[in-house]
Short mmCIF file of C-alpha atoms in Angstrom, two decimals:
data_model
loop_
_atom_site.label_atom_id
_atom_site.label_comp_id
_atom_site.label_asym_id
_atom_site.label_seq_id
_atom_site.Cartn_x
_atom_site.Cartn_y
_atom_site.Cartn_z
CA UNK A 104 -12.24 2.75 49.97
CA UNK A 105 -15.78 3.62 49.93
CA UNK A 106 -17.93 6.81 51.22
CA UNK A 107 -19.68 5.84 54.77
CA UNK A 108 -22.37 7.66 56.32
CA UNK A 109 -23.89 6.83 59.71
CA UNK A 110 -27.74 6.59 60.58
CA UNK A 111 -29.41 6.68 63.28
CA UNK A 112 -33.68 6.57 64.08
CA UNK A 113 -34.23 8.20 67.05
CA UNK A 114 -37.59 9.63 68.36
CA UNK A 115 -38.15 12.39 71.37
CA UNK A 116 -38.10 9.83 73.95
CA UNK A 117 -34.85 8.91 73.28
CA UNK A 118 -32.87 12.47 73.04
CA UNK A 119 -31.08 12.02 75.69
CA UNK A 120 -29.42 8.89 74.63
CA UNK A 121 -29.56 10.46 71.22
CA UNK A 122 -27.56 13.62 72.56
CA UNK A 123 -24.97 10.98 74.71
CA UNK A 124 -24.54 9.47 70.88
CA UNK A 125 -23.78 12.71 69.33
CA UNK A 126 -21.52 14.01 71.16
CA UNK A 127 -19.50 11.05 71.47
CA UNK A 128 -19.46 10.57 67.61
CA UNK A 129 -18.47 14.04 67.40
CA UNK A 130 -15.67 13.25 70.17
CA UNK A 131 -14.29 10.04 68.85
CA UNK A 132 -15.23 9.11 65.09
CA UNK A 133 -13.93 9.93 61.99
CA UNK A 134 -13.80 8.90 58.35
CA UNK A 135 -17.88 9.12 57.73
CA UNK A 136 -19.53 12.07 55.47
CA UNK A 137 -22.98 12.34 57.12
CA UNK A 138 -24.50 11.39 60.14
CA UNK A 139 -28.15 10.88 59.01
CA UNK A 140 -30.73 10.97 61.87
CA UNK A 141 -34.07 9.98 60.74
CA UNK A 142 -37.40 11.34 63.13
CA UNK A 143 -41.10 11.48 63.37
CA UNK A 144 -41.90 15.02 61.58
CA UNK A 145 -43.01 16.38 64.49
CA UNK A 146 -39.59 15.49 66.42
CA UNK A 147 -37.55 17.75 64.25
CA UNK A 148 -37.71 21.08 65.91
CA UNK A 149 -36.38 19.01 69.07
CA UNK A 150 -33.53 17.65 67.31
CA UNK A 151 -32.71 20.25 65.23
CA UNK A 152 -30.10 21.90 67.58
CA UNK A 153 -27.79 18.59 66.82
CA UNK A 154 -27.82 19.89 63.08
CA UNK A 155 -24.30 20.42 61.77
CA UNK A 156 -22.18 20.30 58.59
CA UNK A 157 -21.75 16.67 58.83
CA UNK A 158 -24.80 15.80 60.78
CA UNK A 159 -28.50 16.44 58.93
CA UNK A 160 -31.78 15.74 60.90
CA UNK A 161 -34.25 14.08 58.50
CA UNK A 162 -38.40 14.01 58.81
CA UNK A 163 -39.51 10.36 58.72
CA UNK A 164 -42.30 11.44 55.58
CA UNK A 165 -39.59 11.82 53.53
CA UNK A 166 -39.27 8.57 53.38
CA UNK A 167 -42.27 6.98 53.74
CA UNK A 168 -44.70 6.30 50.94
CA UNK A 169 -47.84 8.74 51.12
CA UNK A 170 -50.05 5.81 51.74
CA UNK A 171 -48.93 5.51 55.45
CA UNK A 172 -49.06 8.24 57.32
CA UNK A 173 -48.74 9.71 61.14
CA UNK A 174 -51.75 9.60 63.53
CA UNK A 175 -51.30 12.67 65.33
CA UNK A 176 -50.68 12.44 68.87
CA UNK A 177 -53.27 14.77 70.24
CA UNK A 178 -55.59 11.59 69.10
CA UNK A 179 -53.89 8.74 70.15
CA UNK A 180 -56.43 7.94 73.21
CA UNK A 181 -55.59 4.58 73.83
CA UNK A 182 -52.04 3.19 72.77
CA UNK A 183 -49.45 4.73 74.32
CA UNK A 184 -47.15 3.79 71.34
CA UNK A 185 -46.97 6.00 67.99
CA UNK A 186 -48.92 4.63 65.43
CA UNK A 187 -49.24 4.65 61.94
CA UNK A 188 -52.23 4.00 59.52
CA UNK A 189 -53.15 2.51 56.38
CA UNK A 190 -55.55 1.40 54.18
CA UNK A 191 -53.65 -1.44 52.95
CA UNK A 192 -52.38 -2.82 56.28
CA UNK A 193 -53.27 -2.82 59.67
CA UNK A 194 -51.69 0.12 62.00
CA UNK A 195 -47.86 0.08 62.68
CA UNK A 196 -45.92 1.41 65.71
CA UNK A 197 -42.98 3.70 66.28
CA UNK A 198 -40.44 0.37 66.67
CA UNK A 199 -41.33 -1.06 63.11
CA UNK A 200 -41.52 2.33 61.76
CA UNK A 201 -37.79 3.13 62.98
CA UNK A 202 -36.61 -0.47 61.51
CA UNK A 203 -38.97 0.71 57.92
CA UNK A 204 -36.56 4.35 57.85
CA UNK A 205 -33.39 2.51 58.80
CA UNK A 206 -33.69 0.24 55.32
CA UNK A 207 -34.81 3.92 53.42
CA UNK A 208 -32.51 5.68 55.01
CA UNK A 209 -29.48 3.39 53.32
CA UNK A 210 -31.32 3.04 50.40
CA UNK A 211 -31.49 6.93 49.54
CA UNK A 212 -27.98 7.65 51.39
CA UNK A 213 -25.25 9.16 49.09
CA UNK A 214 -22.78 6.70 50.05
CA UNK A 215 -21.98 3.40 49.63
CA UNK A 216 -21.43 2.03 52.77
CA UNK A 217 -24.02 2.92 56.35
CA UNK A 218 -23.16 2.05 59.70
CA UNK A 219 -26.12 2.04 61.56
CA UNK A 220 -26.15 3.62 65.24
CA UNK A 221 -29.45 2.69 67.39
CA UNK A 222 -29.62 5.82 70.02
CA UNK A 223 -28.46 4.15 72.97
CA UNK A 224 -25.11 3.42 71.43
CA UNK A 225 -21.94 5.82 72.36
CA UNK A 226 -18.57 5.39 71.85
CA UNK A 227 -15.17 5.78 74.29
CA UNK A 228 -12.24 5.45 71.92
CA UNK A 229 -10.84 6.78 68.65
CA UNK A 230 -12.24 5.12 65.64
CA UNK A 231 -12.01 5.41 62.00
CA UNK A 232 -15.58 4.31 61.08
CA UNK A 233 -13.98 4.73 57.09
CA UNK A 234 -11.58 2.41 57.69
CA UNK A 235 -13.97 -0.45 59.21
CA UNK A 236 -16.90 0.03 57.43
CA UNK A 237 -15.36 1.31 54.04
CA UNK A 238 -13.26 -1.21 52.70
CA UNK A 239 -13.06 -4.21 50.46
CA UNK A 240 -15.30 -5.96 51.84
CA UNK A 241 -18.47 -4.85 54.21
CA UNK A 242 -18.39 -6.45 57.67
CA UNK A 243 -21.10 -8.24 58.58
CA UNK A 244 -21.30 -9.31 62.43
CA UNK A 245 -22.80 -12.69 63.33
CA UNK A 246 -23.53 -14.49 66.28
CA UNK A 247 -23.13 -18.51 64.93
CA UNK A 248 -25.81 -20.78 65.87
CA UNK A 249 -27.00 -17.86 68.24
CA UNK A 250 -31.02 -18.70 67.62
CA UNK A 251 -32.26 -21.99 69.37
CA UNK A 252 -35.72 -23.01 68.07
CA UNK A 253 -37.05 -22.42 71.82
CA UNK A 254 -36.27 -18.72 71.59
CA UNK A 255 -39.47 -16.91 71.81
CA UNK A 256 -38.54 -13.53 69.87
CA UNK A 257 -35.84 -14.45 67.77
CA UNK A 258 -37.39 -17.47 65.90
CA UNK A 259 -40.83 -15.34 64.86
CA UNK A 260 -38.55 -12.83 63.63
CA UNK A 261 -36.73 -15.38 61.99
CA UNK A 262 -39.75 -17.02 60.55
CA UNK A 263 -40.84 -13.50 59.17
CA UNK A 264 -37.25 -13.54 57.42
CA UNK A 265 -37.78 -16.56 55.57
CA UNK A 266 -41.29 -15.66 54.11
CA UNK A 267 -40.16 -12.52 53.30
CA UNK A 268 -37.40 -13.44 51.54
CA UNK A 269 -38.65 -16.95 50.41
CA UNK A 270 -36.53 -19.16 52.33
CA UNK A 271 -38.03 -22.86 52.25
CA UNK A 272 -35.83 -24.67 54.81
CA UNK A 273 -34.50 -23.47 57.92
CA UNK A 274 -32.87 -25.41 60.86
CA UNK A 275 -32.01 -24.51 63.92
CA UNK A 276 -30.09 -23.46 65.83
CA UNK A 277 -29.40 -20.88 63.78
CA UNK A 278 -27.32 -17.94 63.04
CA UNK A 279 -27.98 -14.44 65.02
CA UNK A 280 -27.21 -11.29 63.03
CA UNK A 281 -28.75 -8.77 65.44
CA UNK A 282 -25.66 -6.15 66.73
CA UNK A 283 -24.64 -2.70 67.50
CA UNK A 284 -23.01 -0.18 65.40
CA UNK A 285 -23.81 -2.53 62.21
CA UNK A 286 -22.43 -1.85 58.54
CA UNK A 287 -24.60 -2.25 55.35
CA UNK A 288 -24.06 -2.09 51.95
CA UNK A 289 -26.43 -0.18 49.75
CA UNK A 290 -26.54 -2.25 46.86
CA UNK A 291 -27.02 -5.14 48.84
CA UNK A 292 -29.69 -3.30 50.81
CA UNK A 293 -30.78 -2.31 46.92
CA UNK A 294 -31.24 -6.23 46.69
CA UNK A 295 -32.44 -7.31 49.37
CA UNK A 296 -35.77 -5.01 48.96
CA UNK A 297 -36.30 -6.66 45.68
CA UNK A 298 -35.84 -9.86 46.97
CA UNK A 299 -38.97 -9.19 49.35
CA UNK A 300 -40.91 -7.73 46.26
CA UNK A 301 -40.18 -11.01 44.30
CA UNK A 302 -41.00 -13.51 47.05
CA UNK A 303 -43.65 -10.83 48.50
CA UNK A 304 -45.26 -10.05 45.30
CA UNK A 305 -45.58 -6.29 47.58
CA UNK A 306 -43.42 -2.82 47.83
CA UNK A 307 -41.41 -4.11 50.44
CA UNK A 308 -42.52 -1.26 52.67
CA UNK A 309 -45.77 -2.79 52.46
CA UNK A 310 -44.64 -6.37 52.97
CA UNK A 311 -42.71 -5.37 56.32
CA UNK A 312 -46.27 -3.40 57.33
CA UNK A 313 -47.89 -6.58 56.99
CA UNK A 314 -46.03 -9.04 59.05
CA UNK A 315 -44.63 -6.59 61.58
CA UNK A 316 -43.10 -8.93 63.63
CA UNK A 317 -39.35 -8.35 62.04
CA UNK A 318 -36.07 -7.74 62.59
CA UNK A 319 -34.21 -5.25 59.76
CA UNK A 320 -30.85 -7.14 61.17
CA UNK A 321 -31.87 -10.15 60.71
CA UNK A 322 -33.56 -9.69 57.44
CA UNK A 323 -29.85 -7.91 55.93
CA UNK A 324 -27.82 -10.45 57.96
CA UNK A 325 -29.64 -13.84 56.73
CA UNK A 326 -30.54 -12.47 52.87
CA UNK A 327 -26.38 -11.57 52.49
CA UNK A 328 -25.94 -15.45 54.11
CA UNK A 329 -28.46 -16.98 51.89
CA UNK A 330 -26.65 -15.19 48.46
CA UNK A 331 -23.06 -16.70 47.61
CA UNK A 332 -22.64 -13.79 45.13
CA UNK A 333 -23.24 -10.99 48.21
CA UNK A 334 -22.11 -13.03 51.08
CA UNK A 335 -18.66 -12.75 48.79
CA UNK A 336 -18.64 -9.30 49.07
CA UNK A 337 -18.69 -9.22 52.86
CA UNK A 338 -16.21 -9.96 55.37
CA UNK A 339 -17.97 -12.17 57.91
CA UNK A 340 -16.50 -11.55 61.62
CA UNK A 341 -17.79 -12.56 64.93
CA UNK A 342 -16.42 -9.87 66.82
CA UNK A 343 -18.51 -7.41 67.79
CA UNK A 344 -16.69 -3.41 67.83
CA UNK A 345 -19.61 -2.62 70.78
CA UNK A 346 -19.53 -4.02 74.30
CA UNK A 347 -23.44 -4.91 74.99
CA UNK A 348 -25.89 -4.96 77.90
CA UNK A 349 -28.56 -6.35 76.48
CA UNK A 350 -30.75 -7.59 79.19
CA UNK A 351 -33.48 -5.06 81.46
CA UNK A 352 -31.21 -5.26 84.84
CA UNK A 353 -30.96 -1.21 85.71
CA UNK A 354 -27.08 -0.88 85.92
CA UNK A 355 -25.23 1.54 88.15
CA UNK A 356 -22.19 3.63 87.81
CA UNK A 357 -19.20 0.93 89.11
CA UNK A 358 -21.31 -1.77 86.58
CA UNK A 359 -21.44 0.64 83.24
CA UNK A 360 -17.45 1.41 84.63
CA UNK A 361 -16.65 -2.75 84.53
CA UNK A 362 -18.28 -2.76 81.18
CA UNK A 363 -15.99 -0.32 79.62
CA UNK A 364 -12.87 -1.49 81.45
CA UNK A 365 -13.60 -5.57 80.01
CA UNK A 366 -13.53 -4.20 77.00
CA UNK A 367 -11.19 -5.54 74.19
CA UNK A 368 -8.65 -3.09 72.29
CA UNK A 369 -10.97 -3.80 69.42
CA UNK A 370 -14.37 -2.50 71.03
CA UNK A 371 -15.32 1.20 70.61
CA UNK A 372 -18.53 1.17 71.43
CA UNK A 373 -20.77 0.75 74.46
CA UNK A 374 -24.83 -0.07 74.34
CA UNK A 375 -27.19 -0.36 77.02
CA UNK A 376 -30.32 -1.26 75.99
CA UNK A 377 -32.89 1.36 76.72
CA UNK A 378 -35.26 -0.55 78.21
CA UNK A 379 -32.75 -1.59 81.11
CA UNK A 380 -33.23 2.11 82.75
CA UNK A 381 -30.32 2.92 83.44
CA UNK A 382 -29.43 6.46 83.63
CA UNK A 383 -28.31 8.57 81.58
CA UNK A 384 -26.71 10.50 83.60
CA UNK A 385 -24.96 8.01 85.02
CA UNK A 386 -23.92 6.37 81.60
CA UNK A 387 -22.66 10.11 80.45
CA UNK A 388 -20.97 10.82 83.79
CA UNK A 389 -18.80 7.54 82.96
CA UNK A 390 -18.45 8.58 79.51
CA UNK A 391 -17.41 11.93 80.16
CA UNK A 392 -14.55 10.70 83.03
CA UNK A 393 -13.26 8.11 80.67
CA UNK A 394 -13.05 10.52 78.07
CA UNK A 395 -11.02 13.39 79.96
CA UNK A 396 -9.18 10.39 81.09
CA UNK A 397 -7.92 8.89 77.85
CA UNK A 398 -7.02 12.03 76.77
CA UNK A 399 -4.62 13.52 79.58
CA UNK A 400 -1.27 13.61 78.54
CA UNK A 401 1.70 12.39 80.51
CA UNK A 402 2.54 14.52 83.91
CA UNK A 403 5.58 14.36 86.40
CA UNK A 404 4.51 13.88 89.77
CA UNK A 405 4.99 17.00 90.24
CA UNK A 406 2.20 18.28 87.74
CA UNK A 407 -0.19 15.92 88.75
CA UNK A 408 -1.47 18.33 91.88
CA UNK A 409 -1.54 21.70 89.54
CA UNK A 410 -3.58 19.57 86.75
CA UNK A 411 -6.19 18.35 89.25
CA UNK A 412 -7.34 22.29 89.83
CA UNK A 413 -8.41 21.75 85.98
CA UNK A 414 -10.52 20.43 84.01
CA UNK A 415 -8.86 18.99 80.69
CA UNK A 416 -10.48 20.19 77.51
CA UNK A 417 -12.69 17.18 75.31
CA UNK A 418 -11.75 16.98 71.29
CA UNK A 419 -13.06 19.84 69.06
CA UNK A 420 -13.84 19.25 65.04
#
Protein backbone atom coordinates (compact mmCIF):
# COMPACT_ATOMS: atom_id res chain seq x y z
CA UNK A 1 0.00 0.00 0.00
CA UNK A 2 1.09 3.45 -0.46
CA UNK A 3 0.94 6.79 1.84
CA UNK A 4 -2.14 9.11 0.56
CA UNK A 5 -2.62 12.58 1.40
CA UNK A 6 -5.60 14.69 0.31
CA UNK A 7 -5.49 18.33 -1.22
CA UNK A 8 -7.61 20.67 -1.55
CA UNK A 9 -7.29 24.71 -3.12
CA UNK A 10 -9.70 26.62 -1.59
CA UNK A 11 -9.86 30.48 -1.37
CA UNK A 12 -12.11 32.77 1.21
CA UNK A 13 -15.01 32.68 -0.98
CA UNK A 14 -15.36 29.26 -0.72
CA UNK A 15 -15.04 28.56 3.27
CA UNK A 16 -18.10 27.59 3.68
CA UNK A 17 -18.04 24.79 1.28
CA UNK A 18 -14.49 24.40 2.46
CA UNK A 19 -15.76 24.01 6.21
CA UNK A 20 -18.91 21.48 4.82
CA UNK A 21 -15.63 19.46 3.30
CA UNK A 22 -13.81 19.36 6.49
CA UNK A 23 -15.91 18.29 8.63
CA UNK A 24 -17.21 15.62 6.61
CA UNK A 25 -13.63 14.28 5.92
CA UNK A 26 -13.10 14.43 9.49
CA UNK A 27 -16.59 12.49 9.94
CA UNK A 28 -16.22 9.83 7.35
CA UNK A 29 -12.56 9.25 5.89
CA UNK A 30 -9.81 7.42 6.90
CA UNK A 31 -6.54 5.89 5.75
CA UNK A 32 -4.87 9.44 4.45
CA UNK A 33 -1.80 11.19 6.46
CA UNK A 34 -2.45 14.88 5.60
CA UNK A 35 -5.09 16.84 4.37
CA UNK A 36 -3.16 19.62 2.52
CA UNK A 37 -5.21 22.81 1.89
CA UNK A 38 -3.44 25.16 -0.31
CA UNK A 39 -4.64 29.31 -0.06
CA UNK A 40 -3.89 32.74 -1.23
CA UNK A 41 -1.39 34.07 1.66
CA UNK A 42 -3.65 36.38 2.73
CA UNK A 43 -6.51 33.59 3.25
CA UNK A 44 -4.59 31.83 5.93
CA UNK A 45 -5.57 33.54 9.09
CA UNK A 46 -9.26 32.62 7.85
CA UNK A 47 -8.55 29.10 7.48
CA UNK A 48 -6.34 28.58 10.05
CA UNK A 49 -8.97 27.47 12.68
CA UNK A 50 -9.40 24.10 10.36
CA UNK A 51 -5.61 23.43 11.31
CA UNK A 52 -5.18 20.05 12.97
CA UNK A 53 -2.72 17.16 13.40
CA UNK A 54 -3.66 15.67 10.19
CA UNK A 55 -4.88 18.71 8.42
CA UNK A 56 -2.07 21.69 7.58
CA UNK A 57 -3.22 25.00 5.89
CA UNK A 58 -0.58 25.97 3.30
CA UNK A 59 0.18 29.78 1.78
CA UNK A 60 -0.06 29.57 -2.03
CA UNK A 61 3.82 31.48 -2.24
CA UNK A 62 5.14 28.56 -1.05
CA UNK A 63 4.66 27.18 -3.98
CA UNK A 64 4.82 29.47 -6.50
CA UNK A 65 8.00 30.60 -8.19
CA UNK A 66 9.04 34.26 -7.03
CA UNK A 67 8.52 35.49 -10.50
CA UNK A 68 4.66 35.49 -10.12
CA UNK A 69 3.36 37.05 -7.50
CA UNK A 70 -0.11 38.37 -5.76
CA UNK A 71 -1.63 41.76 -6.77
CA UNK A 72 -2.94 42.88 -3.63
CA UNK A 73 -6.51 43.30 -3.38
CA UNK A 74 -6.75 46.79 -2.04
CA UNK A 75 -5.61 47.51 -5.90
CA UNK A 76 -7.52 45.38 -7.88
CA UNK A 77 -9.92 48.32 -9.32
CA UNK A 78 -11.29 46.67 -12.12
CA UNK A 79 -11.42 42.71 -12.22
CA UNK A 80 -13.30 41.35 -9.75
CA UNK A 81 -11.22 38.08 -10.01
CA UNK A 82 -7.70 37.63 -8.12
CA UNK A 83 -5.00 38.18 -10.26
CA UNK A 84 -1.58 37.44 -10.60
CA UNK A 85 1.38 39.19 -12.43
CA UNK A 86 4.35 38.60 -14.36
CA UNK A 87 6.87 39.74 -16.40
CA UNK A 88 7.07 36.75 -18.46
CA UNK A 89 3.35 36.16 -19.07
CA UNK A 90 0.35 37.97 -19.15
CA UNK A 91 -1.77 38.19 -15.69
CA UNK A 92 -3.41 34.95 -14.31
CA UNK A 93 -6.57 34.54 -12.18
CA UNK A 94 -7.48 32.80 -8.96
CA UNK A 95 -9.06 29.56 -11.12
CA UNK A 96 -5.69 28.85 -13.02
CA UNK A 97 -3.78 29.69 -10.02
CA UNK A 98 -5.77 26.97 -7.87
CA UNK A 99 -5.27 24.31 -10.90
CA UNK A 100 -1.05 25.74 -10.89
CA UNK A 101 -1.00 24.72 -6.63
CA UNK A 102 -3.02 21.56 -7.16
CA UNK A 103 -0.02 20.07 -9.62
CA UNK A 104 2.70 21.69 -6.72
CA UNK A 105 0.89 20.66 -4.15
CA UNK A 106 1.34 16.70 -5.32
CA UNK A 107 4.53 17.37 -6.50
CA UNK A 108 6.04 18.51 -3.00
CA UNK A 109 3.51 16.15 -0.94
CA UNK A 110 5.25 13.49 1.28
CA UNK A 111 3.29 10.77 -0.07
CA UNK A 112 2.93 8.86 -2.89
CA UNK A 113 -0.43 8.87 -3.76
CA UNK A 114 -3.03 12.55 -3.60
CA UNK A 115 -6.58 12.49 -3.88
CA UNK A 116 -7.60 15.71 -4.82
CA UNK A 117 -10.83 17.35 -3.11
CA UNK A 118 -12.18 20.65 -5.01
CA UNK A 119 -14.11 22.59 -1.97
CA UNK A 120 -17.50 21.89 -2.91
CA UNK A 121 -17.01 18.19 -2.50
CA UNK A 122 -18.31 16.39 0.93
CA UNK A 123 -18.76 13.08 1.69
CA UNK A 124 -21.89 10.88 3.44
CA UNK A 125 -20.45 7.43 4.01
CA UNK A 126 -17.46 5.63 5.53
CA UNK A 127 -14.52 5.44 3.27
CA UNK A 128 -11.07 4.24 3.38
CA UNK A 129 -9.46 6.82 1.02
CA UNK A 130 -6.00 4.33 1.71
CA UNK A 131 -7.58 1.60 0.44
CA UNK A 132 -8.89 3.29 -2.97
CA UNK A 133 -6.37 5.54 -3.69
CA UNK A 134 -3.32 3.56 -2.18
CA UNK A 135 -3.00 0.46 -3.88
CA UNK A 136 -1.43 -1.35 -6.75
CA UNK A 137 -2.46 0.51 -9.08
CA UNK A 138 -3.72 4.42 -9.01
CA UNK A 139 -7.30 4.87 -10.24
CA UNK A 140 -7.77 7.00 -12.82
CA UNK A 141 -11.57 7.98 -13.62
CA UNK A 142 -12.60 8.51 -17.24
CA UNK A 143 -15.52 9.47 -18.98
CA UNK A 144 -15.02 7.42 -22.68
CA UNK A 145 -15.61 9.38 -25.68
CA UNK A 146 -17.07 12.10 -23.23
CA UNK A 147 -15.58 15.25 -25.48
CA UNK A 148 -17.48 15.83 -28.87
CA UNK A 149 -15.53 18.22 -31.14
CA UNK A 150 -18.66 20.73 -30.81
CA UNK A 151 -18.02 21.15 -27.10
CA UNK A 152 -17.10 24.67 -26.54
CA UNK A 153 -14.93 24.34 -23.19
CA UNK A 154 -13.77 21.00 -23.22
CA UNK A 155 -12.11 20.85 -26.72
CA UNK A 156 -9.88 24.32 -26.04
CA UNK A 157 -8.87 22.71 -22.96
CA UNK A 158 -8.21 19.76 -24.81
CA UNK A 159 -6.33 21.53 -27.50
CA UNK A 160 -4.15 23.22 -24.71
CA UNK A 161 -3.41 19.46 -23.58
CA UNK A 162 -2.02 18.42 -26.72
CA UNK A 163 0.42 21.42 -27.23
CA UNK A 164 1.43 21.17 -23.95
CA UNK A 165 2.24 17.87 -23.95
CA UNK A 166 3.05 17.53 -27.74
CA UNK A 167 0.31 15.49 -28.91
CA UNK A 168 0.15 15.62 -32.90
CA UNK A 169 -3.16 13.83 -33.63
CA UNK A 170 -6.26 13.94 -31.83
CA UNK A 171 -9.80 12.74 -32.86
CA UNK A 172 -12.78 13.16 -31.50
CA UNK A 173 -14.91 12.35 -29.70
CA UNK A 174 -12.71 11.95 -27.19
CA UNK A 175 -12.05 10.80 -23.77
CA UNK A 176 -13.17 13.11 -20.61
CA UNK A 177 -10.95 12.84 -17.53
CA UNK A 178 -12.43 15.76 -15.57
CA UNK A 179 -14.01 14.20 -11.94
CA UNK A 180 -14.42 14.63 -8.30
CA UNK A 181 -12.42 13.35 -5.52
CA UNK A 182 -9.57 12.35 -8.21
CA UNK A 183 -6.32 10.24 -7.34
CA UNK A 184 -2.79 11.11 -8.70
CA UNK A 185 0.33 9.66 -8.59
CA UNK A 186 3.35 11.74 -7.80
CA UNK A 187 5.79 10.31 -9.97
CA UNK A 188 3.54 10.40 -12.70
CA UNK A 189 2.66 13.98 -11.80
CA UNK A 190 6.81 14.12 -11.54
CA UNK A 191 6.49 13.21 -15.36
CA UNK A 192 4.06 14.73 -16.61
CA UNK A 193 5.69 18.35 -15.69
CA UNK A 194 8.68 17.31 -17.64
CA UNK A 195 6.79 16.25 -20.37
CA UNK A 196 5.44 19.99 -20.69
CA UNK A 197 9.13 21.28 -20.24
CA UNK A 198 10.25 18.99 -23.17
CA UNK A 199 7.43 19.74 -25.60
CA UNK A 200 7.18 23.42 -23.94
CA UNK A 201 10.77 24.16 -24.01
CA UNK A 202 9.31 26.33 -20.47
CA UNK A 203 9.10 25.59 -16.45
CA UNK A 204 5.88 24.15 -16.76
CA UNK A 205 4.53 26.73 -14.34
CA UNK A 206 5.30 29.09 -16.94
CA UNK A 207 3.92 27.08 -19.84
CA UNK A 208 0.41 26.66 -17.99
CA UNK A 209 0.69 30.80 -17.35
CA UNK A 210 0.89 31.13 -20.92
CA UNK A 211 -1.95 29.29 -22.41
CA UNK A 212 -4.31 29.57 -19.46
CA UNK A 213 -7.05 28.05 -20.95
CA UNK A 214 -6.40 24.39 -19.18
CA UNK A 215 -7.67 21.81 -17.41
CA UNK A 216 -5.03 20.10 -14.62
CA UNK A 217 -7.55 16.89 -15.09
CA UNK A 218 -7.35 16.70 -18.29
CA UNK A 219 -3.73 17.39 -18.68
CA UNK A 220 -2.94 14.17 -15.80
CA UNK A 221 -5.83 12.14 -17.31
CA UNK A 222 -4.76 12.32 -21.20
CA UNK A 223 -0.62 12.42 -20.51
CA UNK A 224 -1.17 8.85 -18.21
CA UNK A 225 -3.48 7.70 -21.56
CA UNK A 226 -0.98 8.81 -24.03
CA UNK A 227 2.12 6.73 -21.96
CA UNK A 228 1.76 2.76 -22.15
CA UNK A 229 4.50 2.58 -19.45
CA UNK A 230 2.19 4.94 -16.85
CA UNK A 231 -1.18 4.13 -18.15
CA UNK A 232 0.16 0.44 -16.82
CA UNK A 233 0.47 1.61 -13.58
CA UNK A 234 -3.10 2.81 -13.26
CA UNK A 235 -6.26 1.10 -12.89
CA UNK A 236 -8.59 2.73 -15.41
CA UNK A 237 -12.40 2.71 -14.05
CA UNK A 238 -15.39 4.54 -15.23
CA UNK A 239 -17.09 4.73 -12.10
CA UNK A 240 -17.06 7.69 -10.50
CA UNK A 241 -16.90 7.35 -6.11
CA UNK A 242 -18.82 11.12 -6.22
CA UNK A 243 -22.43 11.64 -7.25
CA UNK A 244 -22.23 15.08 -9.42
CA UNK A 245 -24.38 18.13 -10.15
CA UNK A 246 -22.57 19.66 -12.49
CA UNK A 247 -24.80 22.03 -14.24
CA UNK A 248 -25.84 25.98 -12.70
CA UNK A 249 -29.68 24.89 -11.85
CA UNK A 250 -29.89 26.22 -7.93
CA UNK A 251 -31.02 22.91 -6.22
CA UNK A 252 -33.22 22.70 -3.15
CA UNK A 253 -33.32 20.53 -0.14
CA UNK A 254 -35.78 17.36 -1.51
CA UNK A 255 -33.28 17.64 -4.95
CA UNK A 256 -29.67 17.53 -2.97
CA UNK A 257 -31.88 14.61 -0.75
CA UNK A 258 -32.69 12.52 -4.34
CA UNK A 259 -29.08 12.98 -5.17
CA UNK A 260 -27.78 11.24 -2.18
CA UNK A 261 -30.52 8.62 -2.03
CA UNK A 262 -29.65 7.53 -6.20
CA UNK A 263 -26.57 7.01 -5.10
CA UNK A 264 -24.71 3.63 -5.70
CA UNK A 265 -23.15 1.57 -2.65
CA UNK A 266 -19.94 2.56 -4.33
CA UNK A 267 -20.39 6.52 -4.22
CA UNK A 268 -19.13 8.44 -1.13
CA UNK A 269 -19.09 11.55 -2.26
CA UNK A 270 -21.46 14.34 -3.23
CA UNK A 271 -20.44 17.69 -5.45
CA UNK A 272 -22.44 20.51 -6.38
CA UNK A 273 -20.81 22.73 -8.41
CA UNK A 274 -20.40 26.10 -6.84
CA UNK A 275 -21.53 28.06 -9.36
CA UNK A 276 -25.12 26.34 -9.23
CA UNK A 277 -25.93 28.45 -5.85
CA UNK A 278 -27.20 26.30 -4.01
CA UNK A 279 -27.01 26.70 -0.38
CA UNK A 280 -25.00 25.76 1.85
CA UNK A 281 -27.00 25.54 4.35
CA UNK A 282 -29.22 23.59 2.76
CA UNK A 283 -26.50 21.11 1.36
CA UNK A 284 -25.11 20.84 5.22
CA UNK A 285 -28.61 20.55 6.71
CA UNK A 286 -28.92 17.30 4.38
CA UNK A 287 -25.55 16.29 5.23
CA UNK A 288 -25.88 16.62 8.77
CA UNK A 289 -29.55 14.52 8.83
CA UNK A 290 -28.06 11.82 6.72
CA UNK A 291 -25.24 11.62 8.87
CA UNK A 292 -27.08 11.29 12.39
CA UNK A 293 -29.13 9.01 10.33
CA UNK A 294 -26.62 6.42 9.16
CA UNK A 295 -25.30 6.31 12.33
CA UNK A 296 -28.34 5.46 14.77
CA UNK A 297 -28.19 2.17 15.98
CA UNK A 298 -31.03 -0.30 16.03
CA UNK A 299 -34.13 0.65 18.55
CA UNK A 300 -37.30 -1.39 19.65
CA UNK A 301 -40.32 0.42 19.05
CA UNK A 302 -40.37 1.13 22.16
CA UNK A 303 -37.06 3.31 22.19
CA UNK A 304 -37.80 5.00 19.21
CA UNK A 305 -40.04 7.86 21.21
CA UNK A 306 -37.23 8.30 24.17
CA UNK A 307 -34.41 8.62 21.26
CA UNK A 308 -36.33 11.32 19.37
CA UNK A 309 -35.92 13.80 22.67
CA UNK A 310 -32.08 13.43 21.53
CA UNK A 311 -29.88 14.31 19.41
CA UNK A 312 -27.39 11.36 18.43
CA UNK A 313 -23.75 12.26 18.76
CA UNK A 314 -21.58 12.62 15.01
CA UNK A 315 -18.04 10.51 14.88
CA UNK A 316 -15.10 11.94 16.93
CA UNK A 317 -11.17 11.25 15.83
Amino acid sequence: MHSVALLTASYAKDIERFSLLSESIDTWLSGYTRHYVLVNDEDVPLFERFASDKRVIVPASRYLPKWLWALPPALQFISKRRVWLSLLSSPVHGWHIQQILKIAGVLNAPEQRVCILDSDNLFFREFDVGQYAGAEKTPLFVTRRGIDADHPLHVLWLRTVDQLLGVKDRSFPADDYVGNALVWDKDTARAMTDAIKSATGLNWVLALCRKKKFSEYLLYGHFVASSSAHLATHRVTEDSIAVSHWDDTRLDRPAIEAMMGAASPEQVALCIQSYSSTSVDDIRDVFRLSSRDRRAPSLSPEDMGAAAEFELPTKTR
